[in-house]
Tab-separated table of C-alpha atoms in Angstrom:
chain	number	residue	atom	x	y	z
A	1	MET	CA	-20.261	-10.054	15.132
A	2	ILE	CA	-17.347	-11.978	13.745
A	3	SER	CA	-14.243	-9.881	13.079
A	4	ARG	CA	-13.166	-9.834	9.455
A	5	GLY	CA	-9.788	-8.342	10.314
A	6	ALA	CA	-8.589	-5.702	7.873
A	7	VAL	CA	-10.175	-4.572	4.598
A	8	PHE	CA	-8.056	-2.858	1.878
A	9	VAL	CA	-9.540	-0.730	-0.871
A	10	GLY	CA	-7.776	0.294	-4.059
A	11	LEU	CA	-5.483	-0.614	-6.848
A	12	ALA	CA	-4.353	-4.064	-7.932
A	13	THR	CA	-1.938	-4.285	-10.856
A	14	LEU	CA	0.104	-6.969	-12.581
A	15	ASP	CA	3.740	-6.285	-11.764
A	16	LEU	CA	6.490	-7.524	-14.037
A	17	SER	CA	9.855	-6.695	-12.526
A	18	TYR	CA	13.364	-7.468	-13.875
A	19	ALA	CA	16.570	-7.175	-11.885
A	20	VAL	CA	19.680	-5.866	-13.640
A	21	ASP	CA	23.000	-4.586	-12.308
A	22	HIS	CA	22.717	-1.193	-13.958
A	23	TYR	CA	19.877	0.611	-15.682
A	24	PRO	CA	19.976	-0.349	-19.391
A	25	ASP	CA	21.147	2.000	-22.086
A	26	GLU	CA	18.492	3.372	-24.422
A	27	ASP	CA	17.764	1.168	-27.427
A	28	SER	CA	19.588	-1.866	-26.024
A	29	LYS	CA	18.937	-5.437	-24.976
A	30	THR	CA	19.841	-6.550	-21.452
A	31	GLN	CA	19.986	-9.948	-19.764
A	32	ALA	CA	18.148	-9.846	-16.395
A	33	SER	CA	19.541	-11.658	-13.391
A	34	ASP	CA	16.118	-12.323	-11.865
A	35	MET	CA	12.454	-11.440	-12.194
A	36	PHE	CA	9.244	-11.092	-10.228
A	37	LEU	CA	5.717	-11.560	-11.546
A	38	GLY	CA	2.704	-11.011	-9.305
A	39	ALA	CA	0.088	-8.676	-7.997
A	40	GLY	CA	1.125	-5.141	-7.239
A	41	GLY	CA	-0.426	-1.815	-6.325
A	42	PRO	CA	-0.572	0.035	-2.992
A	43	ALA	CA	-3.695	-1.611	-1.551
A	44	ALA	CA	-2.829	-5.056	-2.894
A	45	ASN	CA	0.690	-5.119	-1.491
A	46	ALA	CA	-0.529	-3.755	1.849
A	47	ALA	CA	-3.207	-6.444	2.006
A	48	VAL	CA	-0.726	-9.216	1.315
A	49	THR	CA	1.608	-7.893	4.030
A	50	TYR	CA	-1.191	-7.662	6.573
A	51	ALA	CA	-2.368	-11.185	5.795
A	52	PHE	CA	1.166	-12.534	6.116
A	53	LEU	CA	1.851	-10.904	9.481
A	54	SER	CA	-1.576	-11.539	10.997
A	55	ARG	CA	-2.021	-15.023	9.519
A	56	ARG	CA	-5.582	-14.016	8.792
A	57	ASN	CA	-7.562	-14.069	5.575
A	58	THR	CA	-7.866	-10.515	4.313
A	59	ARG	CA	-10.151	-8.784	1.811
A	60	LEU	CA	-9.114	-6.478	-1.030
A	61	ILE	CA	-11.864	-4.444	-2.661
A	62	THR	CA	-10.562	-3.591	-6.132
A	63	ALA	CA	-11.256	-3.735	-9.874
A	64	LEU	CA	-10.154	-6.829	-11.759
A	65	GLY	CA	-12.629	-8.149	-14.385
A	66	LYS	CA	-12.175	-11.221	-16.546
A	67	HIS	CA	-9.335	-10.299	-18.894
A	68	PRO	CA	-6.792	-13.188	-19.115
A	69	LEU	CA	-4.111	-11.042	-17.423
A	70	VAL	CA	-6.259	-10.889	-14.297
A	71	GLU	CA	-5.586	-14.561	-13.479
A	72	PRO	CA	-1.972	-14.136	-12.268
A	73	ILE	CA	-3.111	-11.174	-10.126
A	74	ARG	CA	-5.959	-13.156	-8.577
A	75	GLY	CA	-3.815	-16.264	-8.155
A	76	ASP	CA	-1.056	-14.381	-6.329
A	77	LEU	CA	-3.509	-12.645	-4.021
A	78	GLU	CA	-5.344	-15.866	-3.115
A	79	GLN	CA	-2.068	-17.692	-2.606
A	80	HIS	CA	-1.230	-15.076	0.036
A	81	ARG	CA	-4.599	-15.303	1.863
A	82	VAL	CA	-6.086	-12.212	0.248
A	83	THR	CA	-9.638	-12.554	-1.136
A	84	PRO	CA	-10.305	-10.088	-3.979
A	85	VAL	CA	-13.745	-8.459	-3.986
A	86	ASP	CA	-14.183	-7.424	-7.620
A	87	LEU	CA	-16.142	-4.238	-8.343
A	88	THR	CA	-15.901	-4.803	-12.117
A	89	PRO	CA	-16.493	-8.598	-12.499
A	90	ASP	CA	-17.736	-8.362	-16.102
A	91	SER	CA	-15.068	-6.036	-17.432
A	92	VAL	CA	-12.920	-7.324	-20.289
A	93	VAL	CA	-10.527	-4.372	-20.080
A	94	GLN	CA	-6.861	-5.199	-19.539
A	95	PRO	CA	-5.855	-4.626	-15.919
A	96	PRO	CA	-3.097	-2.103	-15.117
A	97	VAL	CA	0.313	-3.611	-15.852
A	98	SER	CA	3.432	-2.177	-14.303
A	99	SER	CA	6.771	-2.747	-16.030
A	100	ILE	CA	9.654	-2.341	-13.605
A	101	ILE	CA	13.411	-2.224	-13.983
A	102	VAL	CA	15.320	-2.752	-10.709
A	103	ALA	CA	18.980	-1.630	-10.867
A	104	THR	CA	20.374	-3.587	-7.928
A	105	ASP	CA	23.751	-1.831	-7.670
A	106	ALA	CA	22.049	1.494	-7.008
A	107	ALA	CA	18.910	-0.074	-5.386
A	108	THR	CA	16.676	2.018	-7.661
A	109	ARG	CA	13.523	1.016	-9.425
A	110	THR	CA	11.961	2.584	-12.489
A	111	ILE	CA	8.249	1.977	-13.057
A	112	VAL	CA	6.159	2.545	-16.170
A	113	SER	CA	2.421	2.014	-15.610
A	114	LEU	CA	-1.016	3.431	-16.279
A	115	ASP	CA	-1.773	2.724	-12.560
A	116	GLY	CA	-5.530	2.448	-13.131
A	117	SER	CA	-5.874	6.142	-13.939
A	118	ARG	CA	-8.020	5.397	-17.018
A	119	ALA	CA	-10.350	3.012	-15.236
A	120	ARG	CA	-13.883	4.054	-14.278
A	121	VAL	CA	-14.769	1.904	-11.317
A	122	PRO	CA	-18.384	2.168	-10.065
A	123	PHE	CA	-19.413	1.478	-6.519
A	124	ASP	CA	-21.498	-1.557	-5.607
A	125	ASP	CA	-23.519	-1.098	-2.409
A	126	ALA	CA	-22.943	-4.762	-1.577
A	127	ALA	CA	-19.238	-3.972	-1.102
A	128	SER	CA	-20.131	-2.157	2.131
A	129	ASP	CA	-21.091	-5.480	3.675
A	130	HIS	CA	-17.370	-6.324	3.831
A	131	ILE	CA	-16.849	-3.499	6.288
A	132	ASP	CA	-19.068	-5.164	8.886
A	133	GLY	CA	-16.860	-6.552	11.622
A	134	ALA	CA	-13.649	-5.122	10.200
A	135	THR	CA	-11.094	-3.767	12.664
A	136	ILE	CA	-9.378	-1.428	10.222
A	137	VAL	CA	-9.865	-0.225	6.606
A	138	LEU	CA	-7.100	1.117	4.423
A	139	VAL	CA	-7.839	3.080	1.214
A	140	ASP	CA	-5.270	4.195	-1.353
A	141	GLY	CA	-7.557	6.648	-3.195
A	142	HIS	CA	-6.986	5.152	-6.629
A	143	TYR	CA	-10.647	4.550	-7.285
A	144	ALA	CA	-12.451	7.662	-6.088
A	145	GLU	CA	-16.066	6.613	-5.617
A	146	PRO	CA	-15.386	3.240	-3.961
A	147	SER	CA	-12.754	4.886	-1.714
A	148	LEU	CA	-15.193	7.577	-0.582
A	149	ARG	CA	-18.199	5.326	-0.102
A	150	LEU	CA	-16.304	2.638	1.788
A	151	ALA	CA	-14.530	5.193	3.982
A	152	GLU	CA	-17.980	6.654	4.804
A	153	ALA	CA	-19.295	3.187	5.638
A	154	ALA	CA	-16.299	2.439	7.846
A	155	ARG	CA	-16.554	5.789	9.643
A	156	ALA	CA	-20.278	5.181	10.271
A	157	ALA	CA	-19.454	1.698	11.706
A	158	GLY	CA	-16.770	3.131	13.989
A	159	VAL	CA	-13.966	1.346	12.108
A	160	THR	CA	-10.569	3.047	11.914
A	161	VAL	CA	-9.824	4.354	8.390
A	162	VAL	CA	-6.227	4.669	7.174
A	163	LEU	CA	-5.210	6.552	4.041
A	164	ASP	CA	-2.144	5.649	1.988
A	165	ALA	CA	-1.317	8.958	0.277
A	166	GLY	CA	1.599	8.707	-2.123
A	167	ARG	CA	0.914	11.946	-3.982
A	168	TRP	CA	-1.904	14.480	-3.885
A	169	ARG	CA	-5.052	13.476	-5.782
A	170	PRO	CA	-8.229	15.527	-6.202
A	171	VAL	CA	-10.220	12.835	-4.335
A	172	HIS	CA	-8.235	13.652	-1.169
A	173	THR	CA	-10.247	16.843	-0.680
A	174	ASP	CA	-13.375	14.812	0.048
A	175	LEU	CA	-11.558	11.815	1.480
A	176	LEU	CA	-9.442	13.406	4.229
A	177	PRO	CA	-12.437	14.353	6.453
A	178	LEU	CA	-13.299	10.618	6.586
A	179	ILE	CA	-9.792	9.534	7.590
A	180	ASP	CA	-8.509	8.758	11.080
A	181	ILE	CA	-4.881	8.013	10.178
A	182	VAL	CA	-2.953	9.200	7.131
A	183	ILE	CA	0.506	7.973	6.122
A	184	CYS	CA	1.845	9.968	3.225
A	185	SER	CA	5.108	10.181	1.341
A	186	SER	CA	7.296	13.284	1.145
A	187	SER	CA	5.887	13.720	-2.367
A	188	PHE	CA	2.401	14.428	-0.962
A	189	VAL	CA	1.862	18.153	-1.069
A	190	PRO	CA	-1.766	19.333	-0.703
A	191	PRO	CA	-2.819	22.549	-2.438
A	192	GLY	CA	-1.855	25.492	-0.247
A	193	ALA	CA	0.725	23.509	1.728
A	194	GLN	CA	4.386	24.401	1.480
A	195	ALA	CA	6.532	21.867	-0.328
A	196	ASP	CA	9.371	20.396	1.764
A	197	SER	CA	7.664	21.607	4.967
A	198	THR	CA	6.386	18.782	7.148
A	199	ARG	CA	4.860	21.294	9.501
A	200	SER	CA	2.798	22.830	6.679
A	201	VAL	CA	1.627	19.428	5.452
A	202	PHE	CA	0.763	18.273	9.008
A	203	ASP	CA	-1.210	21.470	9.661
A	204	HIS	CA	-3.178	20.922	6.462
A	205	LEU	CA	-3.898	17.261	7.298
A	206	HIS	CA	-5.064	17.922	10.842
A	207	ALA	CA	-7.282	20.781	9.652
A	208	ALA	CA	-8.835	18.445	7.081
A	209	GLY	CA	-9.647	15.655	9.554
A	210	PRO	CA	-7.075	12.991	10.441
A	211	ARG	CA	-5.894	13.014	14.068
A	212	LEU	CA	-2.810	10.909	13.401
A	213	ALA	CA	-0.463	11.648	10.516
A	214	ALA	CA	2.931	10.483	9.327
A	215	ILE	CA	5.250	11.412	6.481
A	216	THR	CA	7.753	8.946	5.141
A	217	HIS	CA	11.036	9.926	3.510
A	218	GLY	CA	12.233	6.791	1.775
A	219	ALA	CA	15.117	5.394	3.787
A	220	GLY	CA	15.065	8.400	6.062
A	221	PRO	CA	13.303	8.930	9.429
A	222	ILE	CA	9.512	9.061	9.559
A	223	ASP	CA	7.940	12.255	10.868
A	224	TYR	CA	4.688	11.865	12.749
A	225	SER	CA	2.091	14.097	14.377
A	226	ILE	CA	-0.517	13.167	16.964
A	227	ALA	CA	-3.116	15.955	17.094
A	228	GLY	CA	-0.273	18.464	16.682
A	229	ASN	CA	2.329	16.805	18.900
A	230	ARG	CA	5.272	16.070	16.623
A	231	GLY	CA	7.987	13.436	16.709
A	232	THR	CA	10.353	11.355	14.569
A	233	VAL	CA	10.782	7.595	14.149
A	234	PRO	CA	14.284	6.485	13.138
A	235	VAL	CA	14.559	4.026	10.277
A	236	ARG	CA	17.330	1.424	10.422
A	237	ARG	CA	19.488	1.516	7.334
A	238	GLY	CA	20.746	-1.493	5.447
A	239	ARG	CA	21.963	-2.400	2.001
A	240	ALA	CA	18.926	-2.321	-0.264
A	241	VAL	CA	18.499	-4.487	-3.335
A	242	ASP	CA	14.978	-3.521	-4.417
A	243	THR	CA	12.773	-0.817	-2.905
A	244	LEU	CA	9.727	-1.729	-4.976
A	245	GLY	CA	6.577	-1.687	-2.856
A	246	ALA	CA	8.407	-0.816	0.383
A	247	GLY	CA	5.916	1.930	1.183
A	248	ASP	CA	2.975	-0.398	0.507
A	249	ILE	CA	4.533	-3.034	2.793
A	250	LEU	CA	5.007	-0.418	5.502
A	251	HIS	CA	1.309	0.497	5.321
A	252	GLY	CA	0.161	-3.103	5.572
A	253	ALA	CA	2.531	-3.790	8.437
A	254	PHE	CA	1.346	-0.619	10.211
A	255	CYS	CA	-2.263	-1.798	10.007
A	256	HIS	CA	-1.194	-5.096	11.605
A	257	PHE	CA	0.635	-3.491	14.509
A	258	HIS	CA	-2.001	-0.790	15.030
A	259	THR	CA	-4.749	-3.423	15.380
A	260	ARG	CA	-2.583	-5.155	17.981
A	261	GLY	CA	-2.902	-2.030	20.098
A	262	GLU	CA	0.596	-0.613	19.693
A	263	SER	CA	1.130	3.109	19.930
A	264	PHE	CA	1.298	5.182	16.773
A	265	PRO	CA	5.107	5.726	16.941
A	266	LEU	CA	5.810	2.104	17.807
A	267	ALA	CA	3.545	0.773	15.077
A	268	LEU	CA	5.364	3.006	12.602
A	269	ARG	CA	8.774	1.907	13.850
A	270	ARG	CA	7.959	-1.809	13.633
A	271	ALA	CA	6.346	-1.365	10.207
A	272	ALA	CA	9.442	0.470	8.994
A	273	GLU	CA	11.620	-2.437	10.133
A	274	ILE	CA	9.590	-4.822	8.003
A	275	ALA	CA	9.645	-2.471	4.999
A	276	THR	CA	13.435	-2.223	5.366
A	277	ALA	CA	13.729	-6.037	5.468
A	278	SER	CA	11.688	-6.308	2.293
A	279	CYS	CA	14.251	-4.115	0.442
A	280	HIS	CA	16.934	-6.771	0.898
A	281	HIS	CA	15.189	-8.996	-1.653
A	282	LEU	CA	13.849	-8.735	-5.215
A	283	GLY	CA	10.140	-8.151	-5.556
A	284	THR	CA	7.423	-7.767	-2.908
A	285	ARG	CA	7.089	-11.356	-1.741
A	286	GLU	CA	10.612	-12.838	-1.439
A	287	TRP	CA	11.203	-11.263	1.993
A	288	MET	CA	8.454	-13.428	3.416
A	289	ARG	CA	10.474	-16.598	2.732
A	290	HIS	CA	13.323	-15.249	4.905
A	291	HIS	CA	11.331	-13.706	7.744
A	292	PRO	CA	8.713	-15.979	9.363
A	293	PRO	CA	5.727	-13.962	10.652
A	294	GLN	CA	6.040	-15.236	14.193
A	295	ALA	CA	9.480	-13.604	14.375
A	296	MET	CA	8.085	-10.252	13.182
A	297	ARG	CA	5.038	-9.928	15.367
C-alpha cells in the first residue's frame, strides 16, 4: 500500500487580513501597511504546514462548493501542495470568510467570521478511501459528521488520529474516544472540568480516550500528559508581528515531526519553534519564504 502521508479534516475559510500599527477607532477609516489573502481555517493551515515541511502532497477533506469565492481558497491550497477533497462540490453557498485586523505594535489579531458554524456538511463514504495508506489524520471538529466518520475509519485502519481542540464543542463528546492525540488550547474546558486547571482537563481527556494530550498557552509553555505522566515544554519567546494561525501551524508541524518518529515532547517543542517563527511575519504563509523546510526538519 502506498503511503498518502497525512490527511486533514475540517474547516477551510477565505482569510482577508490587514496589518495596521494600532487597532482602528470605531467608525473610522485606516490605511493598512500590508495584507494577506488566502486559505485559512485550522485544518487548512495545518495541512499547508505539513505539506511544506514534509515536501509531500497532502489531502484536506473539507467543504468548498462552487461559489466564486472558493477559487482563491482552492488556488492557495493547491499552490502549497494541498489537494482539497470537497464534500459539498455542488454547493453554491458562500464559503466562510474571515476578516482579520492585525495590530502589529501589540501583536494582536481580531477575527470576525462565521467559521462554518452554519454549514451542514454531509459525509460521503468515498471520502474514507483517502484514509487508506495515511500515516496520520488530523481533525478539527468543525464538521461533525465527517470528523466522526473519518476518525472512525482511521481508527479502524490503525492510523493515528490527532484532534485540534481550540474550544469545547458538543461533537467532542463522541469524538474524543476515537482520538489518540489531542492538542488543545487553554480555552478548551470540557463540561465538568475545572477552568484554569490543566490537571482537571488532562484527567477528563485521558478518561475520554486520548493517551497523549497537550495544552497550549499562547506564547507560554506547553503542558503535556502521556497516560498521566505530566511535563512542560518551554516555548522560545520572540517579538511577534502576527499570531494569526500560529496554533494551526503548530498542529501541522507536530504531525510532521510525529510521523518522523520523534517523541511527544520533542515533536511539540519543534512544532512550537516553527509556530513561533511564523509569528514574525504577516499572514500564515510568509514565514515559509524565510525558513526553507530543509532547515526546519
